[in-house]
XYZ file of C-alpha atoms in Angstrom:
592
model
C 20.581 28.074 -2.515
C 17.254 26.230 -2.893
C 17.976 24.105 0.180
C 18.904 27.199 2.119
C 15.632 28.869 1.149
C 13.753 25.720 2.114
C 15.576 25.643 5.479
C 14.681 29.257 6.231
C 11.069 28.688 5.155
C 10.832 25.588 7.362
C 12.419 27.404 10.285
C 9.967 30.267 9.873
C 7.020 27.870 9.704
C 8.184 26.118 12.888
C 8.629 29.458 14.654
C 5.141 30.593 13.618
C 3.623 27.281 14.732
C 5.343 27.455 18.128
C 4.348 31.067 18.546
C 0.710 30.374 17.689
C 0.532 27.318 19.921
C 1.883 29.362 22.826
C -0.729 32.090 22.359
C -4.080 31.886 24.109
C -6.749 31.023 21.567
C -8.521 34.265 22.295
C -5.435 36.406 21.601
C -5.538 38.741 18.613
C -4.791 36.940 15.361
C -5.728 37.637 11.741
C -9.100 36.057 10.946
C -9.111 32.479 9.705
C -9.752 31.824 6.016
C -11.978 28.871 6.842
C -13.258 27.193 9.989
C -14.798 23.783 10.604
C -17.103 23.849 13.629
C -19.578 21.647 15.466
C -17.649 18.499 14.665
C -16.032 15.484 16.279
C -12.333 16.091 15.574
C -10.070 13.038 16.041
C -6.705 14.773 16.035
C -4.344 11.746 16.225
C -1.958 13.962 18.182
C 0.335 12.594 20.898
C -2.524 12.590 23.430
C -5.058 11.319 20.868
C -7.184 14.281 21.894
C -10.647 15.052 20.543
C -11.770 18.588 19.699
C -14.832 20.307 18.255
C -13.496 22.756 15.689
C -10.548 23.785 13.493
C -9.339 27.131 12.140
C -7.358 27.334 8.876
C -5.301 30.155 7.419
C -3.043 30.060 4.348
C -3.466 26.305 4.032
C -2.365 25.524 7.569
C -4.109 24.795 10.838
C -3.889 27.795 13.155
C -6.110 26.568 15.994
C -7.842 23.427 17.238
C -10.311 23.672 20.097
C -13.897 24.284 21.127
C -16.521 25.895 18.923
C -16.364 29.105 20.935
C -12.588 29.320 20.701
C -12.606 28.808 16.945
C -15.572 31.115 16.317
C -13.549 33.853 18.010
C -11.025 33.593 15.170
C -13.525 34.293 12.407
C -13.945 37.524 10.477
C -16.362 38.852 7.874
C -14.610 36.942 5.070
C -14.113 33.664 6.929
C -15.844 30.658 5.372
C -17.677 28.719 8.055
C -18.361 24.994 7.554
C -20.807 23.464 10.013
C -19.891 19.795 10.325
C -23.200 19.110 12.076
C -21.643 16.442 14.258
C -19.670 14.697 11.518
C -16.274 13.222 12.363
C -13.034 14.690 11.043
C -9.683 12.931 10.956
C -6.367 13.722 9.334
C -6.488 12.970 5.618
C -5.720 9.284 5.198
C -2.369 8.268 3.708
C -1.277 5.060 1.991
C 2.353 4.003 2.439
C 2.268 1.557 -0.481
C -0.012 2.358 -3.401
C 1.023 1.821 -7.036
C -0.626 5.034 -8.083
C 0.975 5.514 -11.488
C 1.196 1.918 -12.712
C -2.029 0.841 -10.985
C -3.830 3.862 -12.372
C -2.585 2.996 -15.844
C -3.843 -0.594 -15.521
C -7.180 0.730 -14.330
C -7.417 2.983 -17.366
C -6.258 0.569 -20.066
C -7.044 -3.045 -19.097
C -10.147 -5.146 -18.482
C -11.088 -5.450 -14.811
C -11.043 -9.121 -13.823
C -11.441 -8.576 -10.093
C -14.111 -9.978 -7.790
C -17.109 -9.684 -7.935
C -16.983 -8.776 -11.645
C -15.322 -12.139 -12.155
C -16.338 -15.191 -10.113
C -15.357 -18.018 -12.461
C -13.063 -18.828 -15.357
C -16.119 -18.702 -17.599
C -16.587 -15.073 -16.563
C -12.973 -14.385 -17.526
C -13.219 -15.981 -20.944
C -16.473 -14.126 -21.568
C -14.743 -10.777 -20.980
C -11.823 -11.829 -23.183
C -14.272 -12.718 -25.964
C -15.933 -9.297 -25.603
C -12.561 -7.574 -26.007
C -11.730 -9.712 -29.013
C -14.979 -8.708 -30.720
C -13.936 -5.048 -30.856
C -10.145 -5.461 -31.155
C -8.185 -4.664 -34.272
C -6.194 -7.392 -35.970
C -3.220 -8.436 -33.855
C -4.226 -6.212 -30.932
C -3.332 -7.498 -27.470
C -6.180 -8.538 -25.163
C -5.188 -7.338 -21.696
C -6.789 -7.816 -18.297
C -5.811 -7.549 -14.657
C -7.006 -8.456 -11.205
C -7.940 -12.170 -11.288
C -7.328 -14.318 -8.212
C -7.748 -18.082 -8.126
C -8.798 -17.841 -4.477
C -11.983 -16.061 -5.598
C -12.763 -18.249 -8.630
C -15.328 -21.036 -8.371
C -12.756 -23.455 -9.829
C -10.081 -22.523 -7.221
C -7.283 -22.887 -9.770
C -5.104 -20.846 -12.087
C -6.438 -19.592 -15.410
C -4.578 -21.491 -18.160
C -3.760 -20.828 -21.804
C -6.118 -23.656 -22.730
C -8.934 -21.690 -21.067
C -8.135 -18.516 -23.008
C -7.392 -19.866 -26.477
C -10.993 -20.472 -27.635
C -12.010 -16.948 -26.524
C -8.917 -15.073 -27.759
C -8.245 -16.762 -31.098
C -5.104 -15.450 -32.793
C -4.925 -12.323 -30.649
C -2.120 -12.434 -28.057
C -3.542 -12.182 -24.541
C -2.031 -11.452 -21.149
C -4.059 -11.459 -17.920
C -2.150 -10.351 -14.827
C -2.984 -11.645 -11.378
C -4.178 -9.200 -8.743
C -0.860 -9.567 -6.889
C 1.116 -8.594 -9.982
C 3.662 -11.379 -9.503
C 2.167 -13.832 -11.978
C -0.268 -13.974 -14.828
C -1.508 -16.037 -17.744
C -0.584 -15.819 -21.417
C -2.578 -17.507 -24.151
C -0.911 -19.723 -26.761
C -0.563 -16.860 -29.254
C 1.375 -14.813 -26.684
C 3.544 -17.811 -25.750
C 4.428 -18.310 -29.430
C 5.241 -14.614 -29.806
C 7.592 -14.882 -26.825
C 9.142 -18.110 -28.092
C 8.135 -20.065 -24.995
C 7.832 -23.837 -25.393
C 8.673 -26.990 -23.441
C 12.382 -26.419 -24.062
C 12.463 -22.856 -22.691
C 14.363 -22.810 -19.368
C 13.081 -20.916 -16.354
C 14.771 -17.490 -16.215
C 16.706 -16.501 -13.109
C 14.228 -15.408 -10.442
C 11.204 -16.707 -12.353
C 9.091 -19.757 -13.105
C 7.385 -21.041 -16.256
C 4.517 -23.169 -14.941
C 4.305 -26.555 -16.692
C 1.838 -29.441 -16.813
C 2.681 -33.058 -16.024
C 4.023 -33.535 -19.566
C 6.362 -30.547 -19.273
C 4.343 -28.241 -21.530
C 3.931 -24.582 -20.487
C 0.468 -23.956 -19.033
C 0.540 -20.239 -19.827
C 1.117 -19.225 -16.192
C 4.308 -17.196 -15.784
C 5.688 -16.103 -12.425
C 8.044 -13.289 -11.388
C 10.803 -12.575 -13.949
C 9.289 -15.103 -16.393
C 6.431 -12.644 -16.987
C 8.807 -10.335 -18.844
C 9.273 -12.973 -21.558
C 5.746 -12.054 -22.670
C 5.115 -8.563 -21.308
C 8.141 -7.065 -23.088
C 6.200 -7.589 -26.337
C 3.157 -5.545 -25.218
C 3.206 -2.074 -26.825
C 3.608 0.649 -24.173
C 0.813 3.224 -23.797
C 1.475 6.788 -24.878
C 2.678 9.283 -22.275
C -0.648 11.104 -22.261
C -2.276 8.001 -20.801
C 0.070 8.111 -17.807
C -0.800 11.744 -17.089
C -4.490 10.919 -17.406
C -4.086 7.921 -15.078
C -2.284 9.926 -12.375
C -4.822 12.764 -12.384
C -7.742 10.332 -12.314
C -6.241 8.380 -9.401
C -5.689 11.599 -7.424
C -9.395 12.379 -7.792
C -10.373 8.857 -6.774
C -8.222 8.996 -3.656
C -9.792 12.327 -2.702
C -13.231 10.691 -2.977
C -12.059 8.289 -0.262
C -10.798 11.022 2.084
C -7.192 10.304 1.127
C -4.585 13.029 0.770
C -1.332 11.206 0.060
C 0.408 8.024 -1.055
C 3.821 6.454 -1.404
C 4.144 5.189 -5.000
C 6.569 2.288 -4.587
C 8.574 1.673 -7.694
C 8.009 3.985 -10.648
C 9.654 2.555 -13.751
C 8.637 -1.063 -13.713
C 10.660 -1.669 -16.857
C 13.641 0.327 -15.638
C 16.123 -2.506 -16.287
C 15.096 -2.812 -19.949
C 14.177 0.830 -20.503
C 15.498 3.444 -18.075
C 13.295 6.058 -19.752
C 10.121 4.500 -18.303
C 10.842 5.702 -14.780
C 11.909 9.129 -15.963
C 8.814 9.384 -18.141
C 6.608 8.537 -15.148
C 8.399 11.095 -12.984
C 7.977 13.701 -15.738
C 4.274 12.809 -15.995
C 3.888 13.440 -12.262
C 5.583 16.811 -12.628
C 3.319 17.752 -15.517
C 0.166 16.771 -13.604
C 1.379 18.849 -10.642
C 2.151 21.840 -12.877
C -1.341 21.600 -14.384
C -2.875 21.811 -10.900
C -4.315 18.280 -11.067
C -2.233 16.532 -8.382
C -4.605 16.929 -5.443
C -2.642 14.578 -3.192
C 0.882 14.273 -1.817
C 3.036 11.695 -3.612
C 6.255 10.157 -2.338
C 7.803 8.184 -5.214
C 10.338 5.370 -5.081
C 12.368 4.483 -8.170
C 12.570 0.775 -8.936
C 16.106 -0.538 -8.560
C 17.920 -2.290 -11.394
C 19.333 -5.705 -10.540
C 23.029 -5.070 -11.195
C 25.370 -2.955 -9.117
C 26.597 -0.991 -12.142
C 23.079 0.026 -13.201
C 22.204 0.737 -9.559
C 25.189 3.052 -9.273
C 24.012 4.905 -12.393
C 20.483 5.230 -10.985
C 21.824 6.536 -7.672
C 23.927 9.152 -9.455
C 20.898 10.276 -11.444
C 18.358 10.627 -8.624
C 20.462 11.398 -5.541
C 20.699 15.153 -6.213
C 16.885 15.556 -6.007
C 15.979 12.616 -3.732
C 16.883 13.852 -0.238
C 13.646 13.804 1.784
C 15.599 13.603 5.049
C 16.960 17.066 4.181
C 14.099 18.593 2.188
C 10.910 17.318 0.597
C 10.697 20.338 -1.671
C 7.124 21.513 -2.092
C 5.725 18.654 0.083
C 3.433 17.725 -2.822
C 5.677 15.651 -5.123
C 8.691 14.002 -3.527
C 11.362 11.852 -5.126
C 11.901 9.685 -2.079
C 14.427 6.963 -2.861
C 14.635 3.434 -4.240
C 12.692 0.164 -4.101
C 14.385 -3.245 -4.273
C 12.747 -6.669 -4.605
C 14.052 -9.321 -2.197
C 11.550 -12.031 -3.124
C 8.240 -12.785 -4.835
C 4.629 -13.367 -3.897
C 2.520 -15.146 -1.316
C -0.032 -15.938 -4.000
C 2.444 -17.493 -6.441
C 4.268 -19.238 -3.569
C 7.488 -17.619 -4.794
C 8.280 -15.571 -1.667
C 11.444 -16.800 0.050
C 10.572 -18.967 3.070
C 12.358 -21.003 5.709
C 9.891 -23.886 5.356
C 7.922 -25.399 2.463
C 4.863 -23.559 1.256
C 1.432 -24.996 1.967
C -1.284 -25.920 -0.528
C -4.972 -25.686 0.291
C -4.260 -24.877 3.939
C -3.107 -28.288 5.211
C -1.248 -29.744 2.229
C 2.415 -29.104 1.389
C 4.012 -27.773 -1.774
C 6.921 -30.105 -1.086
C 10.358 -28.765 -1.863
C 9.078 -25.277 -2.674
C 10.370 -22.616 -0.312
C 10.307 -19.882 -2.905
C 13.471 -18.051 -3.924
C 15.128 -14.645 -3.758
C 14.221 -12.253 -6.560
C 17.915 -11.570 -7.116
C 21.095 -13.091 -5.731
C 21.015 -12.557 -1.976
C 24.551 -11.141 -1.858
C 23.683 -8.668 -4.614
C 20.610 -7.680 -2.601
C 22.805 -6.942 0.406
C 25.232 -4.947 -1.726
C 22.409 -2.943 -3.325
C 21.077 -1.970 0.102
C 24.550 -0.824 1.148
C 25.125 1.036 -2.139
C 21.935 3.068 -1.860
C 22.410 3.665 1.862
C 25.941 4.952 1.260
C 24.556 7.209 -1.492
C 22.219 8.788 1.068
C 19.066 7.327 -0.472
C 16.036 6.032 1.408
C 15.471 2.345 0.562
C 12.307 0.233 0.646
C 12.774 -3.518 0.229
C 9.915 -5.795 -0.873
C 10.160 -8.826 1.437
C 7.213 -11.174 2.030
C 8.705 -14.508 3.120
C 10.227 -14.913 6.585
C 13.613 -15.835 5.120
C 13.618 -12.788 2.838
C 12.677 -10.538 5.763
C 15.478 -11.966 7.921
C 17.994 -11.383 5.139
C 16.729 -7.854 4.457
C 16.838 -6.786 8.099
C 20.307 -8.295 8.487
C 21.544 -6.401 5.410
C 20.091 -3.149 6.746
C 21.849 -3.785 10.057
C 25.206 -4.231 8.297
C 24.648 -1.077 6.224
C 23.771 0.994 9.300
C 26.608 -0.291 11.452
C 29.302 0.260 8.824
C 27.876 3.679 7.900
C 25.663 4.913 10.760
C 23.443 7.392 8.933
C 20.446 8.267 11.103
C 16.999 9.157 9.843
C 17.034 7.205 6.563
C 13.807 5.356 7.500
C 14.615 2.340 5.341
C 11.554 0.117 5.147
C 10.580 -3.527 4.856
C 7.731 -3.463 2.352
C 4.942 -5.979 3.109
C 6.884 -7.748 5.930
C 4.188 -10.440 5.914
C 5.501 -12.988 8.404
C 8.629 -11.714 10.168
C 10.385 -13.976 12.632
C 10.877 -12.954 16.256
C 14.525 -12.251 15.400
C 13.505 -9.916 12.583
C 11.004 -8.052 14.758
C 13.474 -7.640 17.603
C 16.020 -6.297 15.123
C 13.461 -3.883 13.616
C 12.733 -2.546 17.101
C 16.439 -1.989 17.775
C 17.100 -0.336 14.402
C 14.111 1.980 14.784
C 15.260 3.039 18.231
C 18.919 3.511 17.336
C 18.869 4.582 13.678
C 15.292 5.624 12.772
C 15.237 2.792 10.233
C 13.694 -0.630 9.491
C 10.006 0.298 9.417
C 7.489 -2.309 8.226
C 5.081 -1.103 5.543
C 2.417 -3.861 5.628
C -0.999 -4.238 4.028
C -3.804 -5.158 6.416
C -5.968 -5.785 3.344
C -3.950 -8.913 2.538
C -5.874 -10.873 5.164
C -9.091 -9.707 3.501
C -8.945 -9.194 -0.252
C -6.414 -11.971 -1.002
C -6.973 -13.688 2.325
C -8.480 -16.868 0.921
C -5.453 -17.465 -1.303
C -3.081 -16.473 1.499
C -4.763 -18.691 4.103
C -4.368 -21.670 1.763
C -0.726 -20.957 0.884
C 0.648 -19.917 4.281
C -1.126 -22.740 6.123
C -2.728 -22.919 9.541
C 0.268 -21.973 11.711
C 1.886 -19.252 9.601
C -1.460 -17.575 8.859
C -1.809 -16.746 12.546
C 1.326 -14.620 12.457
C 0.602 -12.867 9.169
C 0.609 -9.067 9.609
C 1.704 -9.304 13.253
C 0.526 -5.858 14.313
C 0.031 -6.713 17.974
C 3.537 -8.195 18.084
C 4.864 -5.007 16.502
C 3.019 -2.986 19.129
C 4.405 -4.985 22.033
C 7.943 -4.347 20.805
C 7.375 -0.641 20.200
C 7.682 -1.074 16.433
C 6.012 1.638 14.364
C 4.549 0.656 11.004
C 2.890 2.424 8.085
C -0.289 1.041 6.540
C -0.946 0.639 2.845
C -3.107 -1.154 0.298
C -0.611 -2.240 -2.391
C -3.195 -1.124 -4.949
C -3.885 -2.591 -7.454
C -3.282 -5.803 -5.496
C -6.139 -4.810 -3.173
C -8.682 -1.946 -3.336
C -7.163 1.396 -2.340
C -9.710 2.968 0.076
C -7.761 3.262 3.330
C -10.920 2.690 5.376
C -10.638 -0.956 4.333
C -7.137 -1.126 5.784
C -8.260 0.393 9.089
C -11.066 -2.179 9.299
C -8.840 -5.106 8.266
C -6.271 -4.190 10.934
C -9.010 -4.843 13.472
C -11.033 -7.642 11.838
C -8.529 -9.903 9.989
C -11.403 -11.540 8.090
C -10.878 -13.135 4.646
C -13.227 -12.060 1.876
C -14.975 -15.366 1.194
C -13.961 -17.485 4.184
C -12.908 -20.496 2.094
C -10.972 -21.771 5.131
C -13.268 -20.169 7.683
C -13.842 -16.597 8.811
C -11.161 -16.901 11.500
C -8.372 -18.265 9.305
C -5.924 -15.621 10.583
C -7.061 -15.507 14.211
C -7.424 -12.354 16.271
C -4.232 -12.423 18.346
C -2.515 -9.928 16.018
C -5.482 -7.537 15.673
C -5.201 -3.961 16.971
C -7.702 -1.335 18.100
C -9.120 1.427 15.924
C -6.910 4.180 17.336
C -3.766 2.255 16.448
C -5.133 1.311 13.038
C -6.018 4.932 12.247
C -2.565 6.105 13.334
C -0.939 3.635 10.916
C -2.816 5.282 8.013
C -2.171 8.849 9.160
C 0.763 9.943 11.320
C 2.859 6.780 10.940
C 2.351 6.747 7.178
C 3.313 10.447 7.108
C 6.539 9.490 8.901
C 7.446 7.152 6.025
C 6.837 10.008 3.598
C 9.107 12.242 5.744
C 6.102 14.514 6.322
C 5.109 13.813 9.922
C 5.940 17.401 10.929
C 3.696 18.725 8.159
C 0.693 16.370 8.041
C -0.720 13.136 9.478
C -2.400 14.721 12.501
C -4.643 17.712 13.151
C -2.323 20.079 15.011
C -1.433 23.762 14.917
C 1.163 24.547 12.272
C 0.463 21.529 10.075
C -1.141 21.536 6.668
C -4.927 21.457 6.783
C -5.141 17.997 5.198
C -8.457 16.861 6.660
C -10.997 14.089 6.052
C -14.663 14.361 7.057
C -16.673 11.168 7.606
C -20.240 10.121 8.295
C -19.026 7.751 11.044
C -17.325 8.219 14.402
C -14.445 5.773 14.101
C -13.791 5.662 17.844
C -17.293 4.517 18.780
C -18.372 2.569 15.675
C -18.415 -1.184 15.189
C -15.676 -2.465 12.841
C -18.067 -3.186 9.961
C -19.343 0.403 10.113
C -15.761 1.614 9.630
C -15.358 -0.640 6.598
C -18.482 0.911 5.078
C -18.134 4.518 6.224
C -18.474 7.228 3.595
C -16.243 10.199 2.941
C -18.167 13.485 3.072
C -15.395 15.998 2.379
C -11.643 16.085 1.758
C -9.427 19.119 2.265
C -5.843 19.487 1.105
C -4.024 22.518 2.476
C -7.409 23.911 3.449
C -8.890 23.659 -0.043
C -11.890 21.400 -0.590
C -10.768 18.833 -3.164
C -13.809 16.574 -2.737
C -17.304 17.098 -1.372
C -20.012 14.468 -1.413
């Protein structure tokens, strides 16, 4: 019955939109609730047209046109906003932003990111500060360090932390989230010593004598992190509401939260608790963005089947997104690891320091590759949208091949399965993506332009000279007709989407350790394409492209107002532009 109601409501909305778009702007209509006039409106519609003004009624756009045309739709109670020449775009969207878990880290852990931290001494100083106020036995937690930004250009080790942390257990997660450092107290608590074997899909880093250094990668992190007390549920609600406000301050109106329930294998309640926290924040009126959530997949087929049975009844965005505000979208699977940890699954050895080789290390799959294939098919057959984390070229090839098998044996159209990150796809993978998009509406890359910037110095050293040139191959995507959706991967990189638009054009690493042109410019795209990847194309991956992502009649009035004209500005001005106002369904949710 609910789906039927939603269908009739959607059909009515489409009819109204078509009717309004067919009417002359001057024809009699009820007055607008609010109008934005005297602006520079970048609509991101099919023609990439530019207008002057917008009329809004009941949360939706009812007209886009000249000032005179929109003024004709006003009445005595219409609120009139004079943009005074400011630029409006669709509200920016992020197709890969760890809103719940990243927001929780932001709220509860020490910030070790650049430029707060520039050296290991800075890190140990912050750890010592935390220790000074910590209760006995309390964990010292931090997040966001990156060896590519440290003066020492190396990992933080347990031997660095021990003098500052004392007997307190400490865990400092890397900005990429795929590795981190434990101090000796935390290693003892976890029972990790020279005799502890590497877990499947993980690495315990060791020195030349075979002793653990404190650095744990991929699944090995859980040996320590499972001992960290979880925060109370109120903290998660607080984190979600705070992140929604922060996104609004950056002219952002939606995000795809990729993988709620990061301890789902050990504790299935964590994902459900996060989902419940989202629902509670929405019910309280504090979710001022659109959220499309993916549930993290377990690693066994039996547990995956149980997850699919649980979420499938309310995770059908291809049929209905419900209220368009909070959407249970599908499932996320990990195919491989990280470009920073050199654990992503590659065809050739990883590099070290740009020109050196990490001989014999080609990374590894996060789970057995056959199980990965079977998981993709299981979720596809269950009618669930799937996003697969794949960074290395070998992992991407395997992921795209598995999606092809799933779609051929069960040709469901419109599932929009995605390749998350898709850092360095081969020509074969890109050609297959193009074919699957055209024939099945599936296999969409969800990359992070910010990777060449915020973690670019680490990436340029690890991927090497040749592979760095094909990282984030946006121009190659464009030539093949591949559509992609931009994201930040917050808290791996900062979340403001303006950075991603700029990085899509500039491809400049933060510090330039290996030069400012370490990634070349062959794969850069223009501003119109970059903006589309953070608006309409991102909306497509949230199954909302008919409702938002462009400024068109009938769509929600999700609008961003900027102090900069993106289409005429220099790239650096786009990086530094400031949000002036954010509207969600016509309501002002942020004003500078």
